[in-house]
């Protein structure tokens, strides 16, 4: 089927040429699968998180080599090869054999406690962050080291590829890799670099908290990217603002969405990421999902269902979600015994202290609601901990209300998956600080994530909404997701990549003219 994107371009055909003449390289910290050796048999378990959900859907449409960190001994020994993606397709995965100690510093000291917290505005500045000698050591012998290892592996692959390469780097783990790749291969004829930031990108006031050498390495490193993608336009503008503030030699142009540093242009754009609705529906129709659905249905009985599905992640604001539910039960006791809040929690980053503490806080908050309101017949909150995508899909089919209330979130793909598979005209209660609110806000009940009272009211409004309004909102949500699916996300990037290739070939030609008009931005 031929698709057109919202810039009016035909999506499949115009890029066929690009897909034929370039080799694609994807690089992300987490790969599409984790390998487990079970009784001598290799098992593939789907990696968690939004990035993997989105890229897996994309990866089975293109031929690409996907570089990811080896996270276990099995990954290390296996090295590289084709891995099945669960729907008759497969992708070539190449694990970057990172030293365990370096990986620990890169992931558990810099990427998550520092960069993730900074970019999600999660610090209470009186107490955090506190950068110590250990942080600096982790930067130099962890974050820098792992980025170098990725850059080495990618540069080798670019050299090996017979065709020029389009390198699609992903996320905050790999901010230094672009400059390092350029250092290894000076001629840009062999490759074009894109980098997509999946999480919020704050402005200069937040980046200012990071010491100057780290901040400069990150921002100048990103200035080696050709096409820098963000989830929202505001995040893209924040990047330009940050360069203007902290990279004195950078020349920024807001109208064109462009930063020039040492004769190299980086274009900042927003490409809201999405899901593959068809692929998701295929998975939703499997027997495994059906079995989970029956089980969940039996357990829920006649109760209305409020659902949330999240990694056990402080930015997801899970505790305030329970507080809001508790407040709703207090304000509207008529819901007691009529509703259940099902929280599906996927354990995440438990080596990081804040995440361990937060998991305890989640369990305590859920326990408090149950202790206060539960009866021998009614369990107000049910928490299921563990990773099972089929179970998550089954739960999404059944909710009456889906609560997505992060303090900050790049996009949030649960907000997009839910409406596609839900069978109950479920209402989405959505944080205005989730990237998804840009596209779905009109059809959801929007809340300020710190406002527990407003969230309680929104939950009540969702549970009592007339059927016709529910139907309309659910249909509009579904349509909005289907109109901007993961293929679109990819197409938007390829549109820009093509334009940049033309611009390189003919700096004063048509692409330059459209650049000057700023027509795409
Ligand atoms: C979010 C981020 C991704 C990250 C994922 C899982 O979705 O945007 O970049 O991959 O969380 O995080 P993890 O640390 O478990 O890989």
Short mmCIF file of C-alpha atoms and ligand atoms in Angstrom, two decimals:
data_model
loop_
_atom_site.label_atom_id
_atom_site.label_comp_id
_atom_site.label_asym_id
_atom_site.label_seq_id
_atom_site.Cartn_x
_atom_site.Cartn_y
_atom_site.Cartn_z
CA UNK A 1 0.00 0.00 0.00
CA UNK A 2 1.29 3.44 -0.87
CA UNK A 3 1.27 5.91 1.95
CA UNK A 4 1.57 9.64 1.85
CA UNK A 5 3.10 11.50 4.69
CA UNK A 6 1.67 14.66 6.15
CA UNK A 7 4.04 16.76 4.11
CA UNK A 8 2.12 15.47 1.10
CA UNK A 9 4.84 13.20 -0.19
CA UNK A 10 4.43 9.67 -1.42
CA UNK A 11 6.20 7.61 1.17
CA UNK A 12 7.05 4.23 -0.25
CA UNK A 13 8.23 4.96 -3.78
CA UNK A 14 10.39 8.06 -3.52
CA UNK A 15 12.58 6.34 -0.94
CA UNK A 16 12.98 3.09 -2.78
CA UNK A 17 16.07 4.57 -4.39
CA UNK A 18 17.54 5.53 -1.08
CA UNK A 19 16.79 2.11 0.40
CA UNK A 20 18.48 0.47 -2.59
CA UNK A 21 21.60 2.59 -2.71
CA UNK A 22 22.46 2.97 0.95
CA UNK A 23 23.22 0.51 3.72
CA UNK A 24 21.49 1.17 7.01
CA UNK A 25 23.15 0.93 10.39
CA UNK A 26 21.10 1.25 13.58
CA UNK A 27 22.86 1.69 16.91
CA UNK A 28 21.27 1.72 20.33
CA UNK A 29 22.26 0.68 23.80
CA UNK A 30 19.60 -2.00 24.11
CA UNK A 31 19.15 -4.38 21.23
CA UNK A 32 15.87 -5.85 19.99
CA UNK A 33 16.41 -9.06 21.94
CA UNK A 34 18.20 -10.38 24.97
CA UNK A 35 19.72 -13.80 24.48
CA UNK A 36 19.36 -16.55 27.06
CA UNK A 37 20.93 -19.95 26.99
CA UNK A 38 18.35 -22.41 28.36
CA UNK A 39 19.55 -25.99 28.55
CA UNK A 40 21.88 -25.49 25.59
CA UNK A 41 19.10 -23.83 23.54
CA UNK A 42 19.29 -20.19 22.57
CA UNK A 43 16.19 -18.22 23.57
CA UNK A 44 15.37 -14.74 22.30
CA UNK A 45 13.58 -12.41 24.66
CA UNK A 46 12.26 -9.12 23.35
CA UNK A 47 14.08 -6.13 24.87
CA UNK A 48 11.92 -3.74 26.95
CA UNK A 49 11.10 -0.05 26.52
CA UNK A 50 9.74 2.28 23.90
CA UNK A 51 12.82 2.42 21.73
CA UNK A 52 12.85 -1.32 21.11
CA UNK A 53 9.08 -1.39 20.51
CA UNK A 54 9.38 1.26 17.81
CA UNK A 55 12.61 0.19 16.16
CA UNK A 56 11.67 -3.47 16.01
CA UNK A 57 8.62 -2.51 14.00
CA UNK A 58 10.84 -0.54 11.68
CA UNK A 59 13.71 -2.97 11.48
CA UNK A 60 11.71 -5.64 9.75
CA UNK A 61 11.02 -3.26 6.87
CA UNK A 62 14.60 -2.43 6.00
CA UNK A 63 17.85 -4.26 5.66
CA UNK A 64 20.02 -3.04 8.45
CA UNK A 65 22.75 -4.05 10.84
CA UNK A 66 21.70 -3.23 14.39
CA UNK A 67 24.55 -2.56 16.85
CA UNK A 68 23.74 -2.90 20.55
CA UNK A 69 25.62 -3.38 23.81
CA UNK A 70 26.32 -6.96 24.80
CA UNK A 71 24.57 -7.21 28.16
CA UNK A 72 25.32 -10.79 29.10
CA UNK A 73 27.92 -13.46 28.63
CA UNK A 74 25.60 -15.14 26.11
CA UNK A 75 25.38 -11.91 24.06
CA UNK A 76 29.17 -11.65 24.15
CA UNK A 77 29.81 -15.20 23.03
CA UNK A 78 27.12 -15.10 20.36
CA UNK A 79 28.57 -11.88 18.93
CA UNK A 80 26.60 -11.32 15.74
CA UNK A 81 23.96 -12.95 13.60
CA UNK A 82 20.36 -12.89 12.44
CA UNK A 83 17.71 -12.85 15.16
CA UNK A 84 14.03 -13.56 14.63
CA UNK A 85 11.63 -10.72 15.37
CA UNK A 86 8.67 -12.94 16.05
CA UNK A 87 6.71 -12.34 12.84
CA UNK A 88 8.63 -14.33 10.22
CA UNK A 89 11.13 -11.53 9.79
CA UNK A 90 14.59 -11.21 11.24
CA UNK A 91 17.33 -8.65 11.64
CA UNK A 92 21.08 -8.70 11.77
CA UNK A 93 22.23 -7.86 15.29
CA UNK A 94 25.84 -7.14 16.17
CA UNK A 95 26.67 -6.93 19.84
CA UNK A 96 29.36 -4.47 20.81
CA UNK A 97 31.52 -6.30 23.29
CA UNK A 98 31.78 -3.66 25.99
CA UNK A 99 33.85 -4.28 29.05
CA UNK A 100 31.54 -5.02 32.01
CA UNK A 101 33.05 -2.45 34.38
CA UNK A 102 32.95 0.27 31.70
CA UNK A 103 29.37 -0.65 30.87
CA UNK A 104 28.34 -0.41 34.49
CA UNK A 105 29.76 3.12 34.76
CA UNK A 106 28.23 4.19 31.45
CA UNK A 107 24.76 2.79 32.19
CA UNK A 108 24.39 2.91 35.97
CA UNK A 109 26.30 6.12 36.76
CA UNK A 110 26.11 8.40 33.71
CA UNK A 111 23.31 7.44 31.30
CA UNK A 112 20.56 6.82 33.82
CA UNK A 113 21.26 8.60 37.12
CA UNK A 114 22.75 11.63 35.38
CA UNK A 115 21.51 12.16 31.80
CA UNK A 116 18.08 10.55 32.18
CA UNK A 117 17.42 12.49 35.39
CA UNK A 118 18.62 15.74 33.84
CA UNK A 119 16.51 15.33 30.73
CA UNK A 120 13.36 14.37 32.65
CA UNK A 121 13.70 17.25 35.14
CA UNK A 122 13.79 14.76 37.99
CA UNK A 123 16.13 16.48 40.41
CA UNK A 124 15.35 18.17 43.64
CA UNK A 125 18.35 20.48 43.34
CA UNK A 126 18.88 20.90 47.07
CA UNK A 127 19.88 17.26 47.23
CA UNK A 128 20.77 16.12 43.75
CA UNK A 129 22.72 15.74 41.61
CA UNK A 130 26.00 15.46 43.46
CA UNK A 131 28.84 14.81 41.07
CA UNK A 132 31.83 13.18 42.70
CA UNK A 133 35.17 11.75 41.68
CA UNK A 134 33.29 8.54 40.94
CA UNK A 135 31.06 10.40 38.47
CA UNK A 136 34.07 11.80 36.64
CA UNK A 137 35.69 8.40 36.55
CA UNK A 138 32.45 6.95 35.20
CA UNK A 139 32.37 9.63 32.53
CA UNK A 140 35.93 9.07 31.38
CA UNK A 141 36.21 5.32 31.86
CA UNK A 142 32.59 4.47 31.16
CA UNK A 143 30.54 6.83 29.02
CA UNK A 144 33.46 7.92 26.83
CA UNK A 145 34.80 4.36 26.59
CA UNK A 146 31.53 2.74 25.55
CA UNK A 147 30.84 5.49 23.01
CA UNK A 148 34.31 4.88 21.59
CA UNK A 149 33.62 1.18 21.29
CA UNK A 150 30.37 1.87 19.43
CA UNK A 151 32.16 4.39 17.19
CA UNK A 152 34.87 1.82 16.39
CA UNK A 153 32.35 -0.87 15.50
CA UNK A 154 30.22 1.49 13.41
CA UNK A 155 33.22 3.00 11.61
CA UNK A 156 34.41 -0.50 10.69
CA UNK A 157 30.97 -1.35 9.37
CA UNK A 158 30.86 1.86 7.29
CA UNK A 159 34.23 0.93 5.79
CA UNK A 160 33.06 -2.61 5.09
CA UNK A 161 29.82 -1.55 3.42
CA UNK A 162 30.11 -1.43 -0.36
CA UNK A 163 27.43 1.25 -0.50
CA UNK A 164 27.45 4.48 1.51
CA UNK A 165 25.85 4.14 4.92
CA UNK A 166 23.03 5.87 6.68
CA UNK A 167 23.82 5.57 10.36
CA UNK A 168 20.82 5.94 12.67
CA UNK A 169 22.07 6.45 16.22
CA UNK A 170 19.57 6.25 19.03
CA UNK A 171 19.24 8.10 22.27
CA UNK A 172 21.14 9.55 25.17
CA UNK A 173 23.51 6.65 25.65
CA UNK A 174 25.35 7.52 22.44
CA UNK A 175 25.72 11.30 22.46
CA UNK A 176 29.49 11.17 21.92
CA UNK A 177 29.49 8.60 19.15
CA UNK A 178 28.80 11.03 16.24
CA UNK A 179 31.96 13.07 16.81
CA UNK A 180 33.96 9.90 17.39
CA UNK A 181 32.72 8.36 14.14
CA UNK A 182 33.65 11.53 12.29
CA UNK A 183 37.10 11.43 13.84
CA UNK A 184 37.55 7.90 12.52
CA UNK A 185 36.23 8.63 9.02
CA UNK A 186 36.85 12.20 7.97
CA UNK A 187 35.21 12.02 4.55
CA UNK A 188 31.46 12.31 4.88
CA UNK A 189 30.97 10.84 1.42
CA UNK A 190 30.82 7.38 2.96
CA UNK A 191 28.06 8.10 5.46
CA UNK A 192 25.32 10.33 6.73
CA UNK A 193 24.60 10.50 10.45
CA UNK A 194 21.18 10.74 12.01
CA UNK A 195 20.58 10.66 15.73
CA UNK A 196 17.17 10.37 17.32
CA UNK A 197 16.68 11.47 20.93
CA UNK A 198 13.83 9.40 22.35
CA UNK A 199 13.57 11.29 25.62
CA UNK A 200 12.79 14.94 26.37
CA UNK A 201 15.53 17.41 25.46
CA UNK A 202 15.47 20.29 27.95
CA UNK A 203 16.74 23.80 27.45
CA UNK A 204 19.92 25.58 28.60
CA UNK A 205 18.78 26.02 32.23
CA UNK A 206 18.84 22.26 32.71
CA UNK A 207 22.03 21.60 30.74
CA UNK A 208 23.74 24.30 32.77
CA UNK A 209 23.69 21.93 35.76
CA UNK A 210 26.10 19.61 33.97
CA UNK A 211 29.79 20.58 34.28
CA UNK A 212 31.09 22.44 31.26
CA UNK A 213 33.36 19.69 29.83
CA UNK A 214 30.49 17.15 29.82
CA UNK A 215 27.98 19.62 28.44
CA UNK A 216 30.33 20.76 25.70
CA UNK A 217 31.25 17.21 24.71
CA UNK A 218 27.56 16.35 24.39
CA UNK A 219 26.42 19.45 22.51
CA UNK A 220 29.46 19.67 20.24
CA UNK A 221 29.24 15.93 19.68
CA UNK A 222 25.66 16.27 18.53
CA UNK A 223 26.75 19.05 16.16
CA UNK A 224 28.51 16.35 14.14
CA UNK A 225 25.15 14.74 13.34
CA UNK A 226 23.58 15.63 9.99
CA UNK A 227 19.98 15.13 11.01
CA UNK A 228 19.06 15.31 14.66
CA UNK A 229 15.57 14.09 15.50
CA UNK A 230 13.47 14.86 18.57
CA UNK A 231 10.01 13.82 19.70
CA UNK A 232 8.59 17.35 19.72
CA UNK A 233 9.33 20.67 18.11
CA UNK A 234 9.96 22.16 21.51
CA UNK A 235 12.73 19.65 22.20
CA UNK A 236 14.33 20.52 18.86
CA UNK A 237 14.19 24.23 19.73
CA UNK A 238 15.73 23.45 23.11
CA UNK A 239 18.69 21.87 21.36
CA UNK A 240 19.22 24.99 19.26
CA UNK A 241 18.86 27.21 22.33
CA UNK A 242 21.38 25.10 24.23
CA UNK A 243 23.91 25.35 21.39
CA UNK A 244 23.37 29.08 21.24
CA UNK A 245 24.12 29.33 24.96
CA UNK A 246 26.94 26.87 25.36
CA UNK A 247 28.72 26.38 22.03
CA UNK A 248 30.22 29.81 21.36
CA UNK A 249 31.41 28.95 17.85
CA UNK A 250 28.04 27.57 16.74
CA UNK A 251 25.93 29.67 14.38
CA UNK A 252 22.27 28.94 14.97
CA UNK A 253 19.31 29.65 12.74
CA UNK A 254 15.91 29.09 14.35
CA UNK A 255 13.97 29.67 11.17
CA UNK A 256 15.83 26.90 9.39
CA UNK A 257 16.19 24.69 12.45
CA UNK A 258 19.91 24.55 11.83
CA UNK A 259 23.15 24.77 13.79
CA UNK A 260 26.47 25.22 11.98
CA UNK A 261 29.69 24.36 13.76
CA UNK A 262 33.04 24.31 11.99
CA UNK A 263 31.43 24.33 8.52
CA UNK A 264 29.16 21.41 9.31
CA UNK A 265 25.39 21.85 9.40
CA UNK A 266 23.13 19.94 11.78
CA UNK A 267 19.41 20.09 11.11
CA UNK A 268 17.15 19.69 14.15
CA UNK A 269 13.68 18.33 13.45
CA UNK A 270 10.75 16.78 15.28
CA UNK A 271 9.73 13.27 14.29
CA UNK A 272 7.16 12.00 16.79
CA UNK A 273 7.82 8.30 17.16
CA UNK A 274 5.02 5.77 16.95
CA UNK A 275 4.06 2.13 16.76
CA UNK A 276 3.13 -0.39 14.08
CA UNK A 277 -0.66 -0.73 14.51
CA UNK A 278 -0.96 -3.66 12.09
CA UNK A 279 1.87 -5.59 13.69
CA UNK A 280 0.34 -4.94 17.09
CA UNK A 281 -3.06 -6.20 15.95
CA UNK A 282 -1.45 -9.37 14.62
CA UNK A 283 0.15 -9.97 18.01
CA UNK A 284 -3.13 -9.15 19.75
CA UNK A 285 -4.80 -11.93 17.78
CA UNK A 286 -2.43 -14.65 19.00
CA UNK A 287 -3.57 -17.47 21.24
CA UNK A 288 -1.16 -16.43 23.98
CA UNK A 289 -2.77 -12.99 24.21
CA UNK A 290 -6.22 -14.58 24.13
CA UNK A 291 -5.34 -16.83 27.08
CA UNK A 292 -4.06 -13.90 29.10
CA UNK A 293 -7.18 -11.93 28.21
CA UNK A 294 -9.45 -14.70 29.48
CA UNK A 295 -7.45 -14.97 32.66
CA UNK A 296 -7.49 -11.23 33.32
CA UNK A 297 -11.17 -11.06 32.51
CA UNK A 298 -11.94 -13.83 35.01
CA UNK A 299 -9.91 -12.06 37.66
CA UNK A 300 -11.49 -8.66 37.05
CA UNK A 301 -15.04 -9.96 36.80
CA UNK A 302 -17.57 -7.13 36.62
CA UNK A 303 -15.23 -4.47 37.91
CA UNK A 304 -14.40 -1.49 35.69
CA UNK A 305 -10.71 -1.46 34.91
CA UNK A 306 -8.23 1.40 35.27
CA UNK A 307 -4.93 0.30 33.79
CA UNK A 308 -1.39 1.54 33.74
CA UNK A 309 1.63 -0.19 32.19
CA UNK A 310 5.06 1.18 32.92
CA UNK A 311 8.61 0.36 33.68
CA UNK A 312 9.22 0.84 37.40
CA UNK A 313 10.54 4.26 36.62
CA UNK A 314 10.39 7.40 38.78
CA UNK A 315 9.58 9.64 35.80
CA UNK A 316 6.42 7.59 35.17
CA UNK A 317 4.89 9.10 38.32
CA UNK A 318 3.37 5.81 39.47
CA UNK A 319 3.03 6.78 43.12
CA UNK A 320 1.02 9.93 42.34
CA UNK A 321 -1.18 7.73 40.14
CA UNK A 322 -2.12 5.62 43.18
CA UNK A 323 -2.58 8.75 45.28
CA UNK A 324 -4.96 10.12 42.66
CA UNK A 325 -6.93 6.88 42.66
CA UNK A 326 -7.11 6.98 46.45
CA UNK A 327 -8.33 10.57 46.26
CA UNK A 328 -10.96 9.56 43.73
CA UNK A 329 -12.25 6.81 46.04
CA UNK A 330 -12.44 9.34 48.84
CA UNK A 331 -14.24 11.97 46.74
CA UNK A 332 -16.49 9.48 44.95
CA UNK A 333 -17.10 6.52 47.26
CA UNK A 334 -19.65 5.19 44.75
CA UNK A 335 -16.68 3.69 42.86
CA UNK A 336 -15.72 1.52 45.84
CA UNK A 337 -16.26 -2.12 44.99
CA UNK A 338 -16.96 -1.21 41.35
CA UNK A 339 -13.51 -0.59 39.95
CA UNK A 340 -10.00 -2.02 40.04
CA UNK A 341 -6.71 -0.31 39.31
CA UNK A 342 -4.42 -2.79 37.57
CA UNK A 343 -0.79 -1.69 37.48
CA UNK A 344 1.49 -3.76 35.29
CA UNK A 345 5.03 -2.93 36.30
CA UNK A 346 8.08 -3.93 34.33
CA UNK A 347 11.19 -3.97 36.55
CA UNK A 348 13.76 -1.52 35.29
CA UNK A 349 17.31 -0.36 36.11
CA UNK A 350 17.29 -1.89 39.56
CA UNK A 351 21.05 -1.40 39.92
CA UNK A 352 20.36 2.32 40.21
CA UNK A 353 19.52 3.21 43.81
CA UNK A 354 16.70 5.64 42.97
CA UNK A 355 14.92 2.92 41.02
CA UNK A 356 15.14 0.43 43.89
CA UNK A 357 13.76 2.99 46.31
CA UNK A 358 11.02 3.89 43.87
CA UNK A 359 9.93 0.27 43.51
CA UNK A 360 9.52 0.14 47.29
CA UNK A 361 7.53 3.37 47.19
CA UNK A 362 5.25 1.95 44.47
CA UNK A 363 4.50 -1.16 46.49
CA UNK A 364 3.91 0.89 49.66
CA UNK A 365 1.54 3.30 47.88
CA UNK A 366 -0.49 0.44 46.37
CA UNK A 367 -0.55 -1.34 49.74
CA UNK A 368 -1.81 1.79 51.44
CA UNK A 369 -4.83 2.08 49.14
CA UNK A 370 -5.63 -1.59 49.61
CA UNK A 371 -5.26 -1.36 53.38
CA UNK A 372 -7.52 1.67 53.51
CA UNK A 373 -10.25 0.62 51.10
CA UNK A 374 -9.88 -3.11 50.47
CA UNK A 375 -12.41 -5.61 51.75
CA UNK A 376 -12.52 -9.39 51.79
CA UNK A 377 -14.33 -9.17 48.43
CA UNK A 378 -12.60 -6.26 46.77
CA UNK A 379 -8.95 -5.51 46.05
CA UNK A 380 -8.84 -1.87 44.88
CA UNK A 381 -5.30 -2.06 43.43
CA UNK A 382 -3.61 -5.03 41.84
CA UNK A 383 0.06 -4.81 40.99
CA UNK A 384 1.57 -7.31 38.58
CA UNK A 385 5.34 -7.15 38.35
CA UNK A 386 7.19 -8.77 35.47
CA UNK A 387 7.80 -8.51 31.79
CA UNK A 388 5.28 -10.12 29.47
CA UNK A 389 4.34 -8.26 26.32
CA UNK A 390 1.43 -10.64 25.49
CA UNK A 391 -0.04 -10.04 28.96
CA UNK A 392 0.37 -6.29 28.53
CA UNK A 393 -1.47 -6.42 25.19
CA UNK A 394 -4.27 -8.47 26.76
CA UNK A 395 -4.66 -5.91 29.54
CA UNK A 396 -4.74 -3.10 27.00
CA UNK A 397 -7.66 -4.78 25.27
CA UNK A 398 -9.65 -4.67 28.49
CA UNK A 399 -9.19 -1.29 30.12
CA UNK A 400 -11.98 1.25 30.63
CA UNK A 401 -9.45 3.91 31.55
CA UNK A 402 -5.76 4.04 30.69
CA UNK A 403 -3.67 6.21 32.98
CA UNK A 404 -0.46 7.63 31.50
CA UNK A 405 0.71 10.39 33.86
CA UNK A 406 4.52 10.76 33.58
CA UNK A 407 6.29 13.76 35.09
CA UNK A 408 8.05 13.99 31.73
CA UNK A 409 8.23 11.55 28.84
CA UNK A 410 9.72 11.71 25.35
CA UNK A 411 6.63 10.17 23.75
CA UNK A 412 5.09 7.24 25.70
CA UNK A 413 4.10 4.43 23.39
CA UNK A 414 1.65 2.79 25.80
CA UNK A 415 -0.55 5.83 25.11
CA UNK A 416 -0.45 4.87 21.43
CA UNK A 417 -0.66 1.08 21.76
CA UNK A 418 -3.64 1.13 24.12
CA UNK A 419 -6.14 2.85 21.81
CA UNK A 420 -5.24 0.54 18.91
CA UNK A 421 -6.07 -2.74 20.67
CA UNK A 422 -8.58 -1.65 23.30
CA UNK A 423 -12.05 -3.18 22.98
CA UNK A 424 -13.93 -1.12 25.60
CA UNK A 425 -13.86 2.40 24.12
CA UNK A 426 -11.38 3.11 26.87
CA UNK A 427 -10.61 6.69 27.90
CA UNK A 428 -7.02 7.91 27.96
CA UNK A 429 -6.01 10.07 30.91
CA UNK A 430 -2.78 11.62 29.72
CA UNK A 431 -0.07 13.83 31.18
CA UNK A 432 0.44 17.07 29.30
CA UNK A 433 4.18 16.48 29.79
CA UNK A 434 4.24 13.28 27.74
CA UNK A 435 5.31 13.84 24.11
CA UNK A 436 2.19 11.90 23.07
CA UNK A 437 0.02 14.80 24.25
CA UNK A 438 1.09 16.81 21.19
CA UNK A 439 -0.76 14.37 18.90
CA UNK A 440 -3.34 12.79 21.22
CA UNK A 441 -4.12 15.62 23.63
CA UNK A 442 -7.38 16.66 21.92
CA UNK A 443 -8.94 13.23 22.38
CA UNK A 444 -7.60 12.39 25.84
CA UNK A 445 -8.31 13.86 29.27
CA UNK A 446 -5.20 15.93 29.83
CA UNK A 447 -3.76 16.37 33.30
CA UNK A 448 -0.85 18.18 34.91
CA UNK A 449 1.12 15.21 36.26
CA UNK A 450 1.86 16.66 39.70
CA UNK A 451 -1.78 17.59 40.27
CA UNK A 452 -3.15 14.60 42.16
CA UNK A 453 -6.54 16.24 42.69
CA UNK A 454 -7.01 16.97 38.97
CA UNK A 455 -5.90 13.42 38.14
CA UNK A 456 -8.49 12.06 40.58
CA UNK A 457 -11.17 14.15 38.90
CA UNK A 458 -10.06 13.02 35.45
CA UNK A 459 -10.25 9.36 36.54
CA UNK A 460 -13.77 9.96 37.82
CA UNK A 461 -14.74 11.80 34.64
CA UNK A 462 -13.38 8.95 32.55
CA UNK A 463 -15.33 6.33 34.53
CA UNK A 464 -18.58 8.27 34.27
CA UNK A 465 -18.26 9.55 30.70
CA UNK A 466 -21.30 8.92 28.48
CA UNK A 467 -20.92 6.02 26.04
CA UNK A 468 -21.13 8.17 22.90
CA UNK A 469 -18.34 10.49 24.02
CA UNK A 470 -16.19 7.49 24.94
CA UNK A 471 -16.76 5.99 21.49
CA UNK A 472 -15.88 9.21 19.71
CA UNK A 473 -12.77 9.83 21.72
CA UNK A 474 -11.58 6.23 21.36
CA UNK A 475 -12.12 6.34 17.58
CA UNK A 476 -10.25 9.64 17.27
CA UNK A 477 -7.34 8.34 19.32
CA UNK A 478 -7.11 5.24 17.15
CA UNK A 479 -7.24 7.30 13.99
CA UNK A 480 -4.56 9.70 15.20
CA UNK A 481 -2.21 6.80 15.95
CA UNK A 482 -2.90 5.06 12.66
CA UNK A 483 -2.34 8.20 10.64
CA UNK A 484 1.11 8.72 12.11
CA UNK A 485 2.50 5.23 12.53
CA UNK A 486 6.10 4.04 12.80
CA UNK A 487 6.46 3.94 9.03
CA UNK A 488 5.63 7.63 8.94
CA UNK A 489 8.25 8.30 11.57
CA UNK A 490 10.79 6.60 9.34
CA UNK A 491 9.51 8.32 6.19
CA UNK A 492 9.78 11.77 7.73
CA UNK A 493 13.42 11.06 8.47
CA UNK A 494 14.07 9.68 5.02
CA UNK A 495 12.47 12.77 3.43
CA UNK A 496 14.98 14.88 5.26
CA UNK A 497 17.86 12.52 4.60
CA UNK A 498 17.13 12.71 0.86
CA UNK A 499 17.05 16.46 1.01
CA UNK A 500 20.39 16.53 2.81
CA UNK A 501 21.91 14.20 0.25
CA UNK A 502 20.73 16.52 -2.54
CA UNK A 503 22.09 19.46 -0.62
CA UNK A 504 25.47 17.79 -0.40
CA UNK A 505 25.44 17.01 -4.13
CA UNK A 506 24.28 20.43 -5.16
CA UNK A 507 24.69 23.02 -2.40
CA UNK A 508 22.95 25.74 -4.41
CA UNK A 509 20.21 23.62 -6.01
CA UNK A 510 16.56 22.90 -5.26
CA UNK A 511 17.19 21.45 -1.80
CA UNK A 512 19.06 24.60 -0.84
CA UNK A 513 16.17 26.73 -2.04
CA UNK A 514 13.70 24.75 0.04
CA UNK A 515 16.14 25.03 2.92
CA UNK A 516 16.12 28.81 2.59
CA UNK A 517 12.34 28.82 2.56
CA UNK A 518 12.45 26.74 5.72
CA UNK A 519 9.51 24.85 4.25
CA UNK A 520 9.94 21.69 6.29
CA UNK A 521 10.35 23.20 9.67
C1 LIG B 1 12.85 4.54 27.23
C2 LIG B 1 13.95 5.25 26.50
C3 LIG B 1 14.76 4.30 25.73
C4 LIG B 1 15.19 3.16 26.58
C5 LIG B 1 14.02 2.53 27.30
C6 LIG B 1 14.36 1.36 28.20
O1 LIG B 1 11.94 4.02 26.35
O2 LIG B 1 13.47 6.21 25.62
O3 LIG B 1 15.87 4.93 25.25
O4 LIG B 1 15.80 2.24 25.76
O5 LIG B 1 13.39 3.51 28.01
O6 LIG B 1 15.37 1.67 29.04
P1 LIG B 1 16.48 0.61 29.36
O7 LIG B 1 17.42 1.34 30.24
O8 LIG B 1 15.78 -0.51 30.06
O9 LIG B 1 17.07 0.16 28.07
#
